[in-house]
Short mmCIF file of C-alpha atoms in Angstrom, two decimals:
data_model
loop_
_atom_site.label_atom_id
_atom_site.label_comp_id
_atom_site.label_asym_id
_atom_site.label_seq_id
_atom_site.Cartn_x
_atom_site.Cartn_y
_atom_site.Cartn_z
CA MET B 1 0.02 0.18 -0.66
CA ARG B 2 1.14 3.39 -0.58
CA ILE B 3 1.17 5.47 2.45
CA THR B 4 1.94 9.11 3.19
CA VAL B 5 2.93 10.18 6.93
CA LEU B 6 1.76 14.26 7.41
CA GLY B 7 5.51 15.42 10.01
CA ALA B 8 8.44 14.40 10.59
CA GLY B 9 8.53 14.49 13.76
CA SER B 10 9.40 11.89 16.23
CA TRP B 11 6.33 9.94 16.30
CA GLY B 12 5.69 10.63 12.60
CA THR B 13 8.82 9.38 11.78
CA THR B 14 8.48 6.43 13.84
CA VAL B 15 5.35 5.86 12.14
CA ALA B 16 6.54 5.77 9.07
CA SER B 17 9.51 3.80 9.53
CA VAL B 18 7.21 0.83 11.42
CA LEU B 19 5.45 1.03 8.12
CA THR B 20 8.03 0.70 5.94
CA ARG B 21 9.07 -1.79 7.64
CA ARG B 22 5.71 -4.03 7.03
CA ASP B 23 6.77 -3.46 3.23
CA HIS B 24 4.08 -0.83 2.46
CA GLU B 25 5.93 2.37 0.81
CA SER B 26 5.66 4.90 2.71
CA LEU B 27 6.78 8.20 2.13
CA ILE B 28 6.85 11.41 4.60
CA TRP B 29 6.31 14.85 4.28
CA ALA B 30 8.57 16.96 6.13
CA ARG B 31 8.37 20.66 6.76
CA GLY B 32 11.77 21.86 6.13
CA SER B 33 13.50 20.84 3.34
CA GLU B 34 16.35 20.33 4.76
CA THR B 35 14.99 16.95 7.01
CA ALA B 36 13.59 15.70 3.92
CA ASP B 37 17.08 15.39 2.02
CA GLU B 38 18.65 14.21 5.43
CA ILE B 39 15.95 11.21 5.79
CA ASN B 40 16.03 10.93 2.25
CA ALA B 41 20.31 10.81 2.02
CA LYS B 42 21.24 9.57 5.79
CA HIS B 43 18.85 7.61 6.43
CA SER B 44 18.16 9.19 10.10
CA ASN B 45 16.35 12.33 11.75
CA GLY B 46 18.56 13.72 13.92
CA ARG B 47 16.93 16.51 15.79
CA TYR B 48 14.08 14.24 16.51
CA LEU B 49 15.44 10.54 16.87
CA GLN B 50 19.49 10.71 17.37
CA GLY B 51 21.16 7.90 16.81
CA PHE B 52 18.30 6.03 14.95
CA PRO B 53 18.87 5.15 11.83
CA LEU B 54 15.94 5.03 9.51
CA PRO B 55 14.89 2.54 7.23
CA PRO B 56 16.75 2.73 3.63
CA ARG B 57 13.41 2.29 2.04
CA LEU B 58 11.42 5.13 3.85
CA ARG B 59 10.88 8.17 0.92
CA ALA B 60 10.84 11.68 2.20
CA THR B 61 9.61 15.49 0.36
CA SER B 62 8.52 18.75 1.50
CA ASP B 63 6.46 18.53 -0.85
CA LEU B 64 2.96 19.16 0.21
CA ALA B 65 0.85 18.12 -3.00
CA GLU B 66 3.50 15.28 -3.87
CA ALA B 67 2.91 13.84 -0.73
CA ALA B 68 -0.46 14.01 -0.79
CA GLY B 69 -1.23 13.01 -4.20
CA HIS B 70 0.68 9.53 -3.01
CA ALA B 71 -0.91 8.32 -0.43
CA GLU B 72 -3.99 5.64 -0.14
CA LEU B 73 -3.62 5.78 3.23
CA LEU B 74 -3.20 9.12 5.05
CA VAL B 75 -1.22 9.15 8.62
CA VAL B 76 -1.21 12.65 10.01
CA GLY B 77 1.60 13.59 12.91
CA VAL B 78 1.92 17.10 12.78
CA PRO B 79 0.86 19.35 15.43
CA THR B 80 -3.20 20.11 16.51
CA GLY B 81 -2.46 23.32 16.42
CA ALA B 82 -1.58 23.00 12.75
CA PHE B 83 -3.26 20.03 11.78
CA ARG B 84 -7.00 21.88 9.95
CA ALA B 85 -4.80 23.89 7.72
CA THR B 86 -2.84 21.04 6.82
CA LEU B 87 -5.88 18.91 5.44
CA GLU B 88 -6.93 22.58 3.78
CA ARG B 89 -3.42 22.61 2.02
CA VAL B 90 -4.23 18.80 0.87
CA LYS B 91 -7.52 18.17 0.00
CA PRO B 92 -7.36 19.18 -3.22
CA ASP B 93 -4.40 16.62 -4.24
CA LEU B 94 -5.78 13.93 -2.32
CA HIS B 95 -7.40 10.99 -3.62
CA PRO B 96 -11.12 10.36 -2.98
CA TRP B 97 -12.73 8.39 -0.21
CA ILE B 98 -9.14 7.11 1.75
CA PRO B 99 -9.00 6.64 5.15
CA VAL B 100 -7.45 9.86 7.56
CA VAL B 101 -5.81 8.53 10.35
CA SER B 102 -4.96 11.27 13.28
CA LEU B 103 -1.44 10.38 15.02
CA SER B 104 -1.71 14.64 17.01
CA LYS B 105 -3.68 13.93 21.05
CA GLY B 106 -5.19 17.48 21.63
CA LEU B 107 -7.96 18.97 20.91
CA GLU B 108 -8.26 22.35 18.44
CA ARG B 109 -8.15 25.52 20.82
CA ASP B 110 -10.89 27.48 19.76
CA SER B 111 -14.05 25.10 17.98
CA LEU B 112 -12.85 22.32 20.84
CA LEU B 113 -12.78 19.93 17.99
CA ARG B 114 -11.25 16.40 18.38
CA MET B 115 -8.82 15.25 15.64
CA THR B 116 -10.99 13.18 14.06
CA GLU B 117 -14.28 15.71 13.81
CA VAL B 118 -11.38 18.15 11.72
CA ILE B 119 -11.21 15.91 9.84
CA LYS B 120 -14.77 14.57 9.55
CA GLU B 121 -14.60 18.47 9.10
CA VAL B 122 -12.63 19.33 6.02
CA LEU B 123 -12.58 16.01 4.68
CA PRO B 124 -15.52 14.94 4.97
CA GLY B 125 -15.71 11.13 2.87
CA HIS B 126 -12.93 10.56 3.99
CA PRO B 127 -13.09 7.90 6.91
CA ALA B 128 -11.27 9.09 10.19
CA ALA B 129 -9.90 7.16 12.54
CA ALA B 130 -7.25 7.62 15.32
CA LEU B 131 -3.80 5.44 16.48
CA THR B 132 -3.23 6.10 20.11
CA GLY B 133 -2.43 4.63 23.46
CA PRO B 134 0.90 4.60 24.84
CA ASN B 135 3.68 4.44 22.22
CA LEU B 136 7.16 6.90 22.97
CA ALA B 137 8.84 6.74 20.04
CA LYS B 138 12.38 5.70 21.23
CA GLU B 139 11.24 2.74 22.61
CA ILE B 140 9.37 1.74 19.66
CA MET B 141 12.53 2.03 17.48
CA ALA B 142 14.26 0.88 19.93
CA GLY B 143 12.09 -2.85 19.27
CA MET B 144 10.70 -2.79 22.24
CA ALA B 145 7.12 -4.60 23.28
CA ALA B 146 4.17 -1.96 22.83
CA ALA B 147 0.52 -1.81 22.40
CA THR B 148 -1.30 1.00 20.59
CA VAL B 149 -4.94 1.12 19.63
CA ILE B 150 -7.12 2.23 16.35
CA ALA B 151 -9.94 3.74 17.06
CA THR B 152 -12.93 4.48 14.75
CA GLU B 153 -16.42 3.82 14.67
CA ASP B 154 -16.58 1.09 11.46
CA LEU B 155 -14.50 -2.08 12.50
CA THR B 156 -14.34 -3.15 9.15
CA VAL B 157 -12.36 -0.24 8.65
CA ALA B 158 -10.51 -0.04 11.55
CA THR B 159 -9.55 -4.09 10.69
CA GLU B 160 -8.12 -3.52 7.70
CA ILE B 161 -6.00 -0.08 8.87
CA GLN B 162 -5.37 -2.60 12.04
CA ARG B 163 -3.62 -4.93 9.56
CA VAL B 164 -1.12 -2.23 7.92
CA PHE B 165 -0.30 -1.76 11.05
CA ARG B 166 0.74 -4.26 13.09
CA ARG B 167 4.61 -5.28 12.78
CA GLY B 168 7.07 -7.72 15.28
CA LEU B 169 6.34 -6.65 18.92
CA LEU B 170 4.05 -3.77 17.98
CA ARG B 171 0.68 -4.93 19.51
CA VAL B 172 -2.48 -3.28 17.59
CA TYR B 173 -5.94 -3.78 19.47
CA THR B 174 -9.14 -1.75 17.64
CA ASN B 175 -12.23 0.01 19.14
CA HIS B 176 -15.80 1.64 17.72
CA ASP B 177 -15.20 4.45 20.82
CA VAL B 178 -13.25 7.56 19.45
CA ILE B 179 -13.76 10.01 21.46
CA GLY B 180 -12.53 8.05 24.86
CA CYS B 181 -10.21 7.17 22.44
CA GLU B 182 -8.51 10.69 21.89
CA VAL B 183 -10.82 12.36 24.89
CA GLY B 184 -7.45 10.32 26.75
CA GLY B 185 -4.93 10.80 24.81
CA ALA B 186 -5.55 15.19 24.55
CA LEU B 187 -5.86 14.89 28.57
CA LYS B 188 -3.08 12.54 29.48
CA ASN B 189 -0.66 15.41 28.72
CA VAL B 190 -2.50 17.77 31.32
CA VAL B 191 -2.57 15.20 33.67
CA ALA B 192 1.34 14.14 32.85
CA ILE B 193 2.57 18.21 32.89
CA ALA B 194 1.10 17.97 36.79
CA THR B 195 3.56 14.62 37.85
CA GLY B 196 5.91 16.78 36.41
CA ILE B 197 5.60 19.20 38.12
CA ALA B 198 5.09 16.83 41.19
CA GLN B 199 8.82 15.50 40.19
CA GLY B 200 10.23 18.88 39.70
CA LEU B 201 9.60 19.97 43.49
CA GLY B 202 10.65 16.50 44.40
CA VAL B 203 6.73 16.38 46.59
CA GLY B 204 7.17 12.14 46.70
CA ASP B 205 5.54 9.54 44.79
CA ASN B 206 2.10 8.92 46.94
CA THR B 207 1.99 12.30 45.51
CA ARG B 208 2.64 11.51 41.81
CA ALA B 209 0.58 8.21 42.37
CA GLY B 210 -2.45 10.09 43.59
CA VAL B 211 -2.90 13.42 41.33
CA ILE B 212 -2.46 9.65 38.43
CA SER B 213 -5.17 8.49 40.27
CA ARG B 214 -7.16 11.16 40.07
CA GLY B 215 -6.15 12.76 36.88
CA LEU B 216 -7.24 9.36 35.00
CA ALA B 217 -10.85 10.18 37.25
CA GLU B 218 -10.87 13.34 36.03
CA LEU B 219 -10.35 12.41 32.14
CA THR B 220 -12.43 9.48 32.30
CA THR B 221 -15.49 11.76 33.86
CA LEU B 222 -15.01 14.30 30.94
CA ALA B 223 -15.39 11.46 28.43
CA VAL B 224 -17.54 9.80 29.85
CA ALA B 225 -20.03 13.79 29.83
CA MET B 226 -18.89 13.48 25.72
CA GLY B 227 -20.05 10.89 24.90
CA GLY B 228 -17.42 8.13 26.02
CA GLU B 229 -17.60 4.84 27.65
CA PRO B 230 -15.48 4.51 31.06
CA THR B 231 -14.36 1.53 30.07
CA THR B 232 -12.04 2.96 27.33
CA LEU B 233 -10.18 4.86 29.96
CA ALA B 234 -9.08 2.14 32.06
CA GLY B 235 -7.31 0.56 28.14
CA LEU B 236 -4.23 1.81 26.65
CA ALA B 237 -6.08 4.83 25.41
CA GLY B 238 -6.49 5.85 28.12
CA MET B 239 -4.62 4.66 31.65
CA GLY B 240 -1.73 3.20 29.93
CA ASP B 241 -1.17 6.78 27.74
CA LEU B 242 -1.75 8.58 31.17
CA VAL B 243 0.28 6.39 33.62
CA ALA B 244 3.37 6.06 30.16
CA THR B 245 3.15 10.09 29.30
CA CYS B 246 3.09 10.56 33.19
CA ILE B 247 6.55 8.83 34.80
CA SER B 248 8.47 8.12 31.23
CA PRO B 249 11.81 11.00 30.71
CA HIS B 250 10.69 10.52 27.44
CA SER B 251 7.09 12.53 27.89
CA ARG B 252 7.43 15.79 26.64
CA ASN B 253 4.21 17.06 28.58
CA ARG B 254 6.16 15.83 31.98
CA HIS B 255 10.15 18.16 31.31
CA VAL B 256 7.31 20.88 30.93
CA GLY B 257 5.92 19.90 33.74
CA GLU B 258 8.55 19.05 36.20
CA GLN B 259 10.59 22.20 34.69
CA LEU B 260 7.78 23.81 36.23
CA GLY B 261 8.35 22.71 39.73
CA ARG B 262 12.25 23.90 39.03
CA GLY B 263 10.80 27.20 38.98
CA ARG B 264 11.63 27.66 35.73
CA GLY B 265 9.35 29.82 32.91
CA LEU B 266 6.87 27.90 30.68
CA ASP B 267 8.49 30.24 27.93
CA ASP B 268 11.81 29.61 28.46
CA ILE B 269 11.18 26.28 28.42
CA LEU B 270 8.94 25.89 25.68
CA ALA B 271 11.73 27.76 23.91
CA GLU B 272 14.90 25.55 24.75
CA MET B 273 12.58 22.13 24.06
CA GLY B 274 12.14 23.50 20.62
CA GLN B 275 9.23 20.59 19.63
CA VAL B 276 5.49 21.10 21.26
CA ALA B 277 4.01 20.14 24.18
CA GLU B 278 0.26 19.46 23.21
CA GLY B 279 -0.04 19.97 27.05
CA VAL B 280 0.01 23.58 27.11
CA LYS B 281 -2.50 23.93 24.81
CA THR B 282 -5.27 21.43 25.99
CA VAL B 283 -5.36 22.52 28.44
CA HIS B 284 -6.71 26.12 27.78
CA ALA B 285 -9.69 23.57 25.67
CA ALA B 286 -9.97 21.41 28.00
CA VAL B 287 -10.93 23.95 30.57
CA ARG B 288 -13.89 25.63 28.51
CA LEU B 289 -15.02 21.86 27.73
CA ALA B 290 -15.19 21.47 31.83
CA ASP B 291 -17.30 24.20 32.10
CA ARG B 292 -19.59 23.20 29.56
CA HIS B 293 -20.56 19.87 31.20
CA GLY B 294 -19.94 21.39 34.57
CA LEU B 295 -17.40 18.95 35.66
CA PRO B 296 -15.11 20.73 38.66
CA MET B 297 -11.96 19.00 37.29
CA PRO B 298 -9.43 20.85 39.76
CA ILE B 299 -6.44 18.85 39.12
CA THR B 300 -6.83 19.93 34.46
CA ARG B 301 -8.01 23.86 36.37
CA THR B 302 -4.82 24.22 38.83
CA ILE B 303 -2.83 23.65 35.67
CA HIS B 304 -4.48 25.91 33.91
CA ARG B 305 -3.97 28.90 36.52
CA VAL B 306 -0.21 27.52 36.24
CA ILE B 307 0.35 27.88 32.25
CA THR B 308 -1.44 31.16 32.33
CA GLY B 309 0.90 32.73 35.82
CA ASP B 310 -1.78 33.14 37.60
CA ILE B 311 -0.64 31.01 40.08
CA THR B 312 3.11 29.12 40.85
CA ALA B 313 3.93 25.43 40.52
CA GLU B 314 4.69 25.38 44.54
CA ARG B 315 1.66 27.34 45.02
CA ALA B 316 -0.43 24.83 42.49
CA TYR B 317 -0.15 22.22 44.79
CA ALA B 318 -0.74 23.59 47.77
CA GLY B 319 -3.87 24.56 46.49
CA LEU B 320 -4.95 20.98 45.30
CA LEU B 321 -3.77 19.33 48.35
CA ARG B 322 -6.40 22.08 50.65
CA SER B 323 -8.67 23.27 47.88
CA HIS B 324 -12.41 21.47 49.10
CA PRO B 325 -13.40 18.28 51.52
CA ALA B 326 -12.59 14.86 48.87
CA GLY B 327 -15.42 13.22 48.53
CA HIS B 328 -16.53 9.29 47.69
CA GLU B 329 -13.53 7.73 45.46
CA SER B 330 -16.35 7.22 43.12
CA GLU B 331 -16.79 11.25 42.63
CA PRO B 332 -15.03 14.10 40.17
CA GLY B 333 -12.33 16.02 41.92
#
């Protein structure tokens, strides 16, 4: 199959590599010609995957029209802030009816839409799916075992996409609950910032475990309010992705939180990273969704106040401990 992956960041490049090793004719689109040239000539992507050789058969281009025209399956791994605009640009050159798979975990800030909803809006008639789960790019590139979920309402389409992605130690499951899978993938980044702050402050493993557990309760409550199924959030797209993102030193969102906990400013942290930490943007949309559904979501709201500069990271943790009495564990908050 001819597959195009849009976005040559760490995860997009990893997915393109996996697909190439499955003997698909994979083409990756890089925004910069320098990255495309490096992938083609040196079979590497030094900025995002330093030290990991790429398959020699993987081709790259910085020509978006070429990338779109190549695709029998389109995989979109650009940041959520550029997601809609990128789809608009590929639309004229895209073959009709081909499936479109989102790798991007977040929410559109203004519309509050999930990425599969953006796909359906911009590319009507194309089956939309999301690939999500505890998938740290460098571990997959290193050949470590991992599990992921392909989520789309049509399980026939999901099964076909599952066959495309399945390879070696990468175990691919299907799920019809797109809402639950996408909300889990988006909101875990916010919780990862919170657990990173805990790490930076040195408040202890008990505190981090509490934040992860109550964070899972928050994202489950929101997903269900939006129409998702609670069992989804107990699986790979919820708890699995949340744990990996909150504990891994490879997690960008955890890194942001850790640096905030050490007293650094957000702008300096993001400038130094040179990569997108989706939780920084997602938290704004998450708070608006919490308001829409009348949900307290104290962890999300507290991280929003940290990100907007309303409170310090240290004050945030003092506030989380004293903000309101704890109720039954099954209740949010």
